[in-house]
Amino acid sequence: DGGITQSPKYLFRKEGQNVTLSCEQNLNHDAMYWYRQDPGQGLRLIYYSQIVNDFQKGDIAEGYSVSREKKESFPLTVTSAQKNPTAFYLCASSPAPGNTIYFGEGSWLTVV
Amino acid sequence: AQRVTQPEKLLSVFKGAPVELKCNYSYSGSPELFWYVQYSRQRLQLLLRHISRESIKGFTADLNKGETSFHLKKPFAQEEDSAMYYCALRPQGAQKLVFGQGTRLTINP
């Protein structure tokens, strides 16, 4: 049904390796977001982007990097500097400031 | 700093009973408040927002600025209401959402 697509759904990586999570949206939304979801801690904002070629750090940006070269794509790289990378990662988008935020289905990352 | 607190991690009620999921926030400005729901094996989705003042799936939530609360209520719970519920706040003029820790609601038959 389109919307926001995250891939892969499940990913395993060895400690010390960088990993990139994909997020694509076909909703023509300007803003995109990455959240991390941990049990008992709710969702925490990693990075967000209001327009192409622009992004801002969220509350827990350390150890992560993003790019926004295209409107429809907002990949998240989890670097080896991230101390506790194992988590559920949610990508989201919204049409414009103040509009409803829509979420993808998420990606499970396990680092062993 | 903005903060959203959902004091109950788990809430269990019987079918047909009233349900109330608590949400308190800390913010000095005029916030926009939301409730998001995540049903089993589905993506997180918007349930309702305070500015709409609407009822979705029988749920309502009233913003109480005096008590800084936005509790979610439903008079008669149904089994399909079992899900994870998140309260969220959007600071004035901001795009990002600040989420609470979430409450897992279980409706027992």
PDB file of C-alpha atoms in Angstrom:
ATOM      1  CA  ASP A   1       0.000   0.000   0.000  1.00  0.00           C
ATOM      2  CA  GLY A   2       3.034   2.258  -0.286  1.00  0.00           C
ATOM      3  CA  GLY A   3       3.680   4.840   2.334  1.00  0.00           C
ATOM      4  CA  ILE A   4       6.846   4.461   4.347  1.00  0.00           C
ATOM      5  CA  THR A   5       9.061   1.470   3.703  1.00  0.00           C
ATOM      6  CA  GLN A   6      11.874   0.449   5.999  1.00  0.00           C
ATOM      7  CA  SER A   7      14.411  -2.224   5.159  1.00  0.00           C
ATOM      8  CA  PRO A   8      15.626  -4.599   6.224  1.00  0.00           C
ATOM      9  CA  LYS A   9      13.071  -5.653   8.802  1.00  0.00           C
ATOM     10  CA  TYR A  10      15.635  -7.690  10.745  1.00  0.00           C
ATOM     11  CA  LEU A  11      19.372  -7.143  10.724  1.00  0.00           C
ATOM     12  CA  PHE A  12      22.198  -8.778  12.620  1.00  0.00           C
ATOM     13  CA  ARG A  13      25.661  -7.273  12.752  1.00  0.00           C
ATOM     14  CA  LYS A  14      28.895  -7.865  14.569  1.00  0.00           C
ATOM     15  CA  GLU A  15      30.094  -5.324  17.074  1.00  0.00           C
ATOM     16  CA  GLY A  16      32.333  -2.717  15.482  1.00  0.00           C
ATOM     17  CA  GLN A  17      30.619  -2.730  12.109  1.00  0.00           C
ATOM     18  CA  ASN A  18      28.678   0.170  10.693  1.00  0.00           C
ATOM     19  CA  VAL A  19      25.188  -0.608   9.425  1.00  0.00           C
ATOM     20  CA  THR A  20      22.762   1.441   7.331  1.00  0.00           C
ATOM     21  CA  LEU A  21      19.001   1.236   7.688  1.00  0.00           C
ATOM     22  CA  SER A  22      16.932   2.281   4.716  1.00  0.00           C
ATOM     23  CA  CYS A  23      13.801   4.444   4.818  1.00  0.00           C
ATOM     24  CA  GLU A  24      11.858   5.372   1.695  1.00  0.00           C
ATOM     25  CA  GLN A  25       8.549   7.219   1.435  1.00  0.00           C
ATOM     26  CA  ASN A  26       6.327   7.783  -1.581  1.00  0.00           C
ATOM     27  CA  LEU A  27       4.004  10.223   0.179  1.00  0.00           C
ATOM     28  CA  ASN A  28       5.791  13.346  -1.057  1.00  0.00           C
ATOM     29  CA  HIS A  29       6.368  14.373   2.555  1.00  0.00           C
ATOM     30  CA  ASP A  30       8.881  17.096   3.302  1.00  0.00           C
ATOM     31  CA  ALA A  31       9.846  16.014   6.808  1.00  0.00           C
ATOM     32  CA  MET A  32      11.362  12.701   7.850  1.00  0.00           C
ATOM     33  CA  TYR A  33      12.440  11.337  11.218  1.00  0.00           C
ATOM     34  CA  TRP A  34      14.305   8.502  12.871  1.00  0.00           C
ATOM     35  CA  TYR A  35      13.262   7.263  16.289  1.00  0.00           C
ATOM     36  CA  ARG A  36      14.667   4.519  18.458  1.00  0.00           C
ATOM     37  CA  GLN A  37      12.305   2.389  20.537  1.00  0.00           C
ATOM     38  CA  ASP A  38      13.575   0.582  23.628  1.00  0.00           C
ATOM     39  CA  PRO A  39      11.442  -1.352  26.132  1.00  0.00           C
ATOM     40  CA  GLY A  40      10.253   0.893  28.939  1.00  0.00           C
ATOM     41  CA  GLN A  41      11.699   4.023  27.357  1.00  0.00           C
ATOM     42  CA  GLY A  42       9.248   4.849  24.631  1.00  0.00           C
ATOM     43  CA  LEU A  43      10.485   6.454  21.442  1.00  0.00           C
ATOM     44  CA  ARG A  44      13.485   8.723  21.373  1.00  0.00           C
ATOM     45  CA  LEU A  45      14.354  11.009  18.459  1.00  0.00           C
ATOM     46  CA  ILE A  46      17.686  10.363  16.752  1.00  0.00           C
ATOM     47  CA  TYR A  47      17.659  12.722  13.759  1.00  0.00           C
ATOM     48  CA  TYR A  48      15.110  14.580  11.698  1.00  0.00           C
ATOM     49  CA  SER A  49      15.042  16.384   8.390  1.00  0.00           C
ATOM     50  CA  GLN A  50      12.652  19.128   7.374  1.00  0.00           C
ATOM     51  CA  ILE A  51      13.752  19.412   3.744  1.00  0.00           C
ATOM     52  CA  VAL A  52      16.187  17.854   1.299  1.00  0.00           C
ATOM     53  CA  ASN A  53      19.866  18.391   2.104  1.00  0.00           C
ATOM     54  CA  ASP A  54      19.068  19.475   5.643  1.00  0.00           C
ATOM     55  CA  PHE A  55      18.857  17.561   8.910  1.00  0.00           C
ATOM     56  CA  GLN A  56      19.097  18.199  12.647  1.00  0.00           C
ATOM     57  CA  LYS A  57      20.200  16.133  15.599  1.00  0.00           C
ATOM     58  CA  GLY A  58      17.555  14.805  17.909  1.00  0.00           C
ATOM     59  CA  ASP A  59      17.935  13.827  21.537  1.00  0.00           C
ATOM     60  CA  ILE A  60      20.205  10.814  21.036  1.00  0.00           C
ATOM     61  CA  ALA A  61      22.203  11.507  17.857  1.00  0.00           C
ATOM     62  CA  GLU A  62      25.584  10.330  19.157  1.00  0.00           C
ATOM     63  CA  GLY A  63      26.832   7.326  17.238  1.00  0.00           C
ATOM     64  CA  TYR A  64      24.409   7.843  14.350  1.00  0.00           C
ATOM     65  CA  SER A  65      24.568   9.634  11.019  1.00  0.00           C
ATOM     66  CA  VAL A  66      21.997  10.429   8.323  1.00  0.00           C
ATOM     67  CA  SER A  67      21.743  11.928   4.863  1.00  0.00           C
ATOM     68  CA  ARG A  68      18.877  13.478   2.917  1.00  0.00           C
ATOM     69  CA  GLU A  69      19.977  13.665  -0.689  1.00  0.00           C
ATOM     70  CA  LYS A  70      16.516  12.893  -2.024  1.00  0.00           C
ATOM     71  CA  LYS A  71      13.113  13.895  -0.726  1.00  0.00           C
ATOM     72  CA  GLU A  72      11.910  10.307  -0.563  1.00  0.00           C
ATOM     73  CA  SER A  73      14.926   8.798   1.185  1.00  0.00           C
ATOM     74  CA  PHE A  74      16.390   9.236   4.673  1.00  0.00           C
ATOM     75  CA  PRO A  75      18.895   6.456   5.473  1.00  0.00           C
ATOM     76  CA  LEU A  76      20.269   6.032   8.991  1.00  0.00           C
ATOM     77  CA  THR A  77      23.768   4.733   9.630  1.00  0.00           C
ATOM     78  CA  VAL A  78      24.454   3.184  13.001  1.00  0.00           C
ATOM     79  CA  THR A  79      28.180   3.546  13.528  1.00  0.00           C
ATOM     80  CA  SER A  80      30.549   1.582  15.723  1.00  0.00           C
ATOM     81  CA  ALA A  81      30.571   4.587  18.064  1.00  0.00           C
ATOM     82  CA  GLN A  82      27.006   3.849  19.167  1.00  0.00           C
ATOM     83  CA  LYS A  83      27.381   2.139  22.554  1.00  0.00           C
ATOM     84  CA  ASN A  84      24.090   0.239  22.619  1.00  0.00           C
ATOM     85  CA  PRO A  85      22.923  -0.168  19.029  1.00  0.00           C
ATOM     86  CA  THR A  86      20.625  -3.141  19.549  1.00  0.00           C
ATOM     87  CA  ALA A  87      17.120  -1.679  19.310  1.00  0.00           C
ATOM     88  CA  PHE A  88      14.008  -1.248  17.212  1.00  0.00           C
ATOM     89  CA  TYR A  89      14.338   1.674  14.803  1.00  0.00           C
ATOM     90  CA  LEU A  90      11.353   3.581  13.466  1.00  0.00           C
ATOM     91  CA  CYS A  91      11.333   5.914  10.503  1.00  0.00           C
ATOM     92  CA  ALA A  92       8.559   8.462  10.123  1.00  0.00           C
ATOM     93  CA  SER A  93       7.486  11.296   7.869  1.00  0.00           C
ATOM     94  CA  SER A  94       5.057  14.192   7.819  1.00  0.00           C
ATOM     95  CA  PRO A  95       3.764  16.436   5.025  1.00  0.00           C
ATOM     96  CA  ALA A  96       4.746  19.715   6.622  1.00  0.00           C
ATOM     97  CA  PRO A  97       5.409  21.305   9.997  1.00  0.00           C
ATOM     98  CA  GLY A  98       2.504  20.734  12.338  1.00  0.00           C
ATOM     99  CA  ASN A  99       1.014  17.881  10.362  1.00  0.00           C
ATOM    100  CA  THR A 100       0.458  14.328  11.484  1.00  0.00           C
ATOM    101  CA  ILE A 101       3.545  12.134  11.655  1.00  0.00           C
ATOM    102  CA  TYR A 102       3.264   8.730   9.979  1.00  0.00           C
ATOM    103  CA  PHE A 103       5.456   5.764  10.868  1.00  0.00           C
ATOM    104  CA  GLY A 104       7.066   2.901   9.019  1.00  0.00           C
ATOM    105  CA  GLU A 105       6.945  -0.678  10.242  1.00  0.00           C
ATOM    106  CA  GLY A 106      10.363  -0.507  11.825  1.00  0.00           C
ATOM    107  CA  SER A 107      13.671  -2.334  11.640  1.00  0.00           C
ATOM    108  CA  TRP A 108      15.078  -4.608  14.321  1.00  0.00           C
ATOM    109  CA  LEU A 109      18.839  -4.284  14.673  1.00  0.00           C
ATOM    110  CA  THR A 110      20.756  -6.786  16.771  1.00  0.00           C
ATOM    111  CA  VAL A 111      24.460  -6.308  17.325  1.00  0.00           C
ATOM    112  CA  VAL A 112      26.359  -9.284  18.671  1.00  0.00           C
TER     113      VAL A 112
ATOM    114  CA  ALA B   1      12.910  20.561  28.624  1.00  0.00           C
ATOM    115  CA  GLN B   2       9.793  18.803  27.487  1.00  0.00           C
ATOM    116  CA  ARG B   3       8.811  15.559  29.122  1.00  0.00           C
ATOM    117  CA  VAL B   4       5.914  13.129  28.779  1.00  0.00           C
ATOM    118  CA  THR B   5       5.180  10.640  31.547  1.00  0.00           C
ATOM    119  CA  GLN B   6       2.937   7.615  31.331  1.00  0.00           C
ATOM    120  CA  PRO B   7       2.967   6.228  34.868  1.00  0.00           C
ATOM    121  CA  GLU B   8       1.589   2.783  34.009  1.00  0.00           C
ATOM    122  CA  LYS B   9       3.734   0.420  31.947  1.00  0.00           C
ATOM    123  CA  LEU B  10       1.018  -2.219  32.035  1.00  0.00           C
ATOM    124  CA  LEU B  11      -2.742  -1.891  32.407  1.00  0.00           C
ATOM    125  CA  SER B  12      -5.195  -4.744  32.405  1.00  0.00           C
ATOM    126  CA  VAL B  13      -8.981  -4.393  32.466  1.00  0.00           C
ATOM    127  CA  PHE B  14     -11.929  -6.618  31.692  1.00  0.00           C
ATOM    128  CA  LYS B  15     -13.996  -6.315  28.556  1.00  0.00           C
ATOM    129  CA  GLY B  16     -16.812  -3.843  29.049  1.00  0.00           C
ATOM    130  CA  ALA B  17     -15.086  -2.028  31.882  1.00  0.00           C
ATOM    131  CA  PRO B  18     -14.005   1.603  31.622  1.00  0.00           C
ATOM    132  CA  VAL B  19     -10.385   2.245  30.802  1.00  0.00           C
ATOM    133  CA  GLU B  20      -8.184   5.263  31.449  1.00  0.00           C
ATOM    134  CA  LEU B  21      -4.574   5.550  30.318  1.00  0.00           C
ATOM    135  CA  LYS B  22      -2.775   8.342  32.111  1.00  0.00           C
ATOM    136  CA  CYS B  23      -0.487  10.884  30.501  1.00  0.00           C
ATOM    137  CA  ASN B  24       1.166  13.843  32.181  1.00  0.00           C
ATOM    138  CA  TYR B  25       3.445  16.325  30.512  1.00  0.00           C
ATOM    139  CA  SER B  26       5.971  18.948  31.436  1.00  0.00           C
ATOM    140  CA  TYR B  27       6.200  21.922  29.102  1.00  0.00           C
ATOM    141  CA  SER B  28       6.068  25.643  29.709  1.00  0.00           C
ATOM    142  CA  GLY B  29       4.463  26.652  26.407  1.00  0.00           C
ATOM    143  CA  SER B  30       1.286  25.635  24.590  1.00  0.00           C
ATOM    144  CA  PRO B  31       1.748  22.023  23.559  1.00  0.00           C
ATOM    145  CA  GLU B  32       0.020  19.912  21.003  1.00  0.00           C
ATOM    146  CA  LEU B  33      -0.833  16.501  22.448  1.00  0.00           C
ATOM    147  CA  PHE B  34      -1.338  13.192  20.698  1.00  0.00           C
ATOM    148  CA  TRP B  35      -2.130   9.573  21.417  1.00  0.00           C
ATOM    149  CA  TYR B  36      -0.521   6.953  19.181  1.00  0.00           C
ATOM    150  CA  VAL B  37      -1.414   3.247  19.209  1.00  0.00           C
ATOM    151  CA  GLN B  38       0.504   0.187  18.103  1.00  0.00           C
ATOM    152  CA  TYR B  39      -1.562  -2.967  17.640  1.00  0.00           C
ATOM    153  CA  SER B  40       0.165  -6.327  17.487  1.00  0.00           C
ATOM    154  CA  ARG B  41       2.239  -6.645  14.293  1.00  0.00           C
ATOM    155  CA  GLN B  42       1.097  -3.284  12.991  1.00  0.00           C
ATOM    156  CA  ARG B  43       2.858   0.011  12.653  1.00  0.00           C
ATOM    157  CA  LEU B  44       2.512   2.848  15.101  1.00  0.00           C
ATOM    158  CA  GLN B  45      -0.443   4.997  14.093  1.00  0.00           C
ATOM    159  CA  LEU B  46      -2.139   8.143  15.254  1.00  0.00           C
ATOM    160  CA  LEU B  47      -5.202   7.547  17.414  1.00  0.00           C
ATOM    161  CA  LEU B  48      -6.195  11.106  18.184  1.00  0.00           C
ATOM    162  CA  ARG B  49      -4.887  14.627  18.720  1.00  0.00           C
ATOM    163  CA  HIS B  50      -6.199  17.124  21.196  1.00  0.00           C
ATOM    164  CA  ILE B  51      -6.835  19.921  18.707  1.00  0.00           C
ATOM    165  CA  SER B  52      -9.296  17.738  16.819  1.00  0.00           C
ATOM    166  CA  ARG B  53     -11.433  17.121  19.915  1.00  0.00           C
ATOM    167  CA  GLU B  54     -12.752  13.989  18.275  1.00  0.00           C
ATOM    168  CA  SER B  55     -13.573  10.483  19.409  1.00  0.00           C
ATOM    169  CA  ILE B  56     -11.800   7.656  17.620  1.00  0.00           C
ATOM    170  CA  LYS B  57     -12.808   4.028  18.224  1.00  0.00           C
ATOM    171  CA  GLY B  58     -14.700   5.239  21.280  1.00  0.00           C
ATOM    172  CA  PHE B  59     -11.619   6.848  22.824  1.00  0.00           C
ATOM    173  CA  THR B  60     -11.493  10.457  23.958  1.00  0.00           C
ATOM    174  CA  ALA B  61      -8.826  12.567  25.583  1.00  0.00           C
ATOM    175  CA  ASP B  62      -9.117  16.001  27.102  1.00  0.00           C
ATOM    176  CA  LEU B  63      -6.226  18.352  27.568  1.00  0.00           C
ATOM    177  CA  ASN B  64      -6.161  19.635  31.143  1.00  0.00           C
ATOM    178  CA  LYS B  65      -3.663  22.477  31.224  1.00  0.00           C
ATOM    179  CA  GLY B  66      -4.099  23.005  34.960  1.00  0.00           C
ATOM    180  CA  GLU B  67      -3.086  19.438  35.744  1.00  0.00           C
ATOM    181  CA  THR B  68      -0.834  19.176  32.643  1.00  0.00           C
ATOM    182  CA  SER B  69      -2.548  15.949  31.719  1.00  0.00           C
ATOM    183  CA  PHE B  70      -3.979  14.320  28.602  1.00  0.00           C
ATOM    184  CA  HIS B  71      -5.527  11.083  29.807  1.00  0.00           C
ATOM    185  CA  LEU B  72      -7.051   8.684  27.286  1.00  0.00           C
ATOM    186  CA  LYS B  73     -10.462   7.277  28.193  1.00  0.00           C
ATOM    187  CA  LYS B  74     -12.964   4.799  26.893  1.00  0.00           C
ATOM    188  CA  PRO B  75     -16.191   3.957  28.743  1.00  0.00           C
ATOM    189  CA  PHE B  76     -16.447   0.316  27.636  1.00  0.00           C
ATOM    190  CA  ALA B  77     -13.259  -1.524  26.699  1.00  0.00           C
ATOM    191  CA  GLN B  78     -13.235  -4.061  23.870  1.00  0.00           C
ATOM    192  CA  GLU B  79     -10.797  -6.915  23.283  1.00  0.00           C
ATOM    193  CA  GLU B  80      -9.520  -5.282  20.105  1.00  0.00           C
ATOM    194  CA  ASP B  81      -8.332  -2.333  22.166  1.00  0.00           C
ATOM    195  CA  SER B  82      -5.428  -4.422  23.443  1.00  0.00           C
ATOM    196  CA  ALA B  83      -2.316  -2.635  22.209  1.00  0.00           C
ATOM    197  CA  MET B  84       0.599  -0.420  23.134  1.00  0.00           C
ATOM    198  CA  TYR B  85      -0.400   3.211  23.640  1.00  0.00           C
ATOM    199  CA  TYR B  86       1.952   6.177  23.503  1.00  0.00           C
ATOM    200  CA  CYS B  87       1.228   9.724  24.553  1.00  0.00           C
ATOM    201  CA  ALA B  88       3.221  12.353  22.666  1.00  0.00           C
ATOM    202  CA  LEU B  89       3.785  16.076  22.818  1.00  0.00           C
ATOM    203  CA  ARG B  90       4.783  18.492  20.070  1.00  0.00           C
ATOM    204  CA  PRO B  91       6.358  21.659  21.460  1.00  0.00           C
ATOM    205  CA  GLN B  92       4.996  24.889  20.064  1.00  0.00           C
ATOM    206  CA  GLY B  93       6.503  25.617  16.645  1.00  0.00           C
ATOM    207  CA  ALA B  94       8.456  22.353  16.556  1.00  0.00           C
ATOM    208  CA  GLN B  95       8.146  19.456  14.154  1.00  0.00           C
ATOM    209  CA  LYS B  96       9.392  16.686  16.379  1.00  0.00           C
ATOM    210  CA  LEU B  97       7.323  14.662  18.824  1.00  0.00           C
ATOM    211  CA  VAL B  98       8.362  13.821  22.366  1.00  0.00           C
ATOM    212  CA  PHE B  99       6.987  10.460  23.442  1.00  0.00           C
ATOM    213  CA  GLY B 100       6.112   8.925  26.759  1.00  0.00           C
ATOM    214  CA  GLN B 101       7.312   5.480  27.759  1.00  0.00           C
ATOM    215  CA  GLY B 102       4.137   3.800  26.609  1.00  0.00           C
ATOM    216  CA  THR B 103       1.417   1.754  28.313  1.00  0.00           C
ATOM    217  CA  ARG B 104       0.590  -1.784  27.286  1.00  0.00           C
ATOM    218  CA  LEU B 105      -3.159  -2.215  27.573  1.00  0.00           C
ATOM    219  CA  THR B 106      -4.612  -5.703  27.822  1.00  0.00           C
ATOM    220  CA  ILE B 107      -8.341  -6.282  27.679  1.00  0.00           C
ATOM    221  CA  ASN B 108      -9.351  -9.550  29.305  1.00  0.00           C
ATOM    222  CA  PRO B 109     -12.429 -11.408  28.048  1.00  0.00           C
TER     223      PRO B 109
END
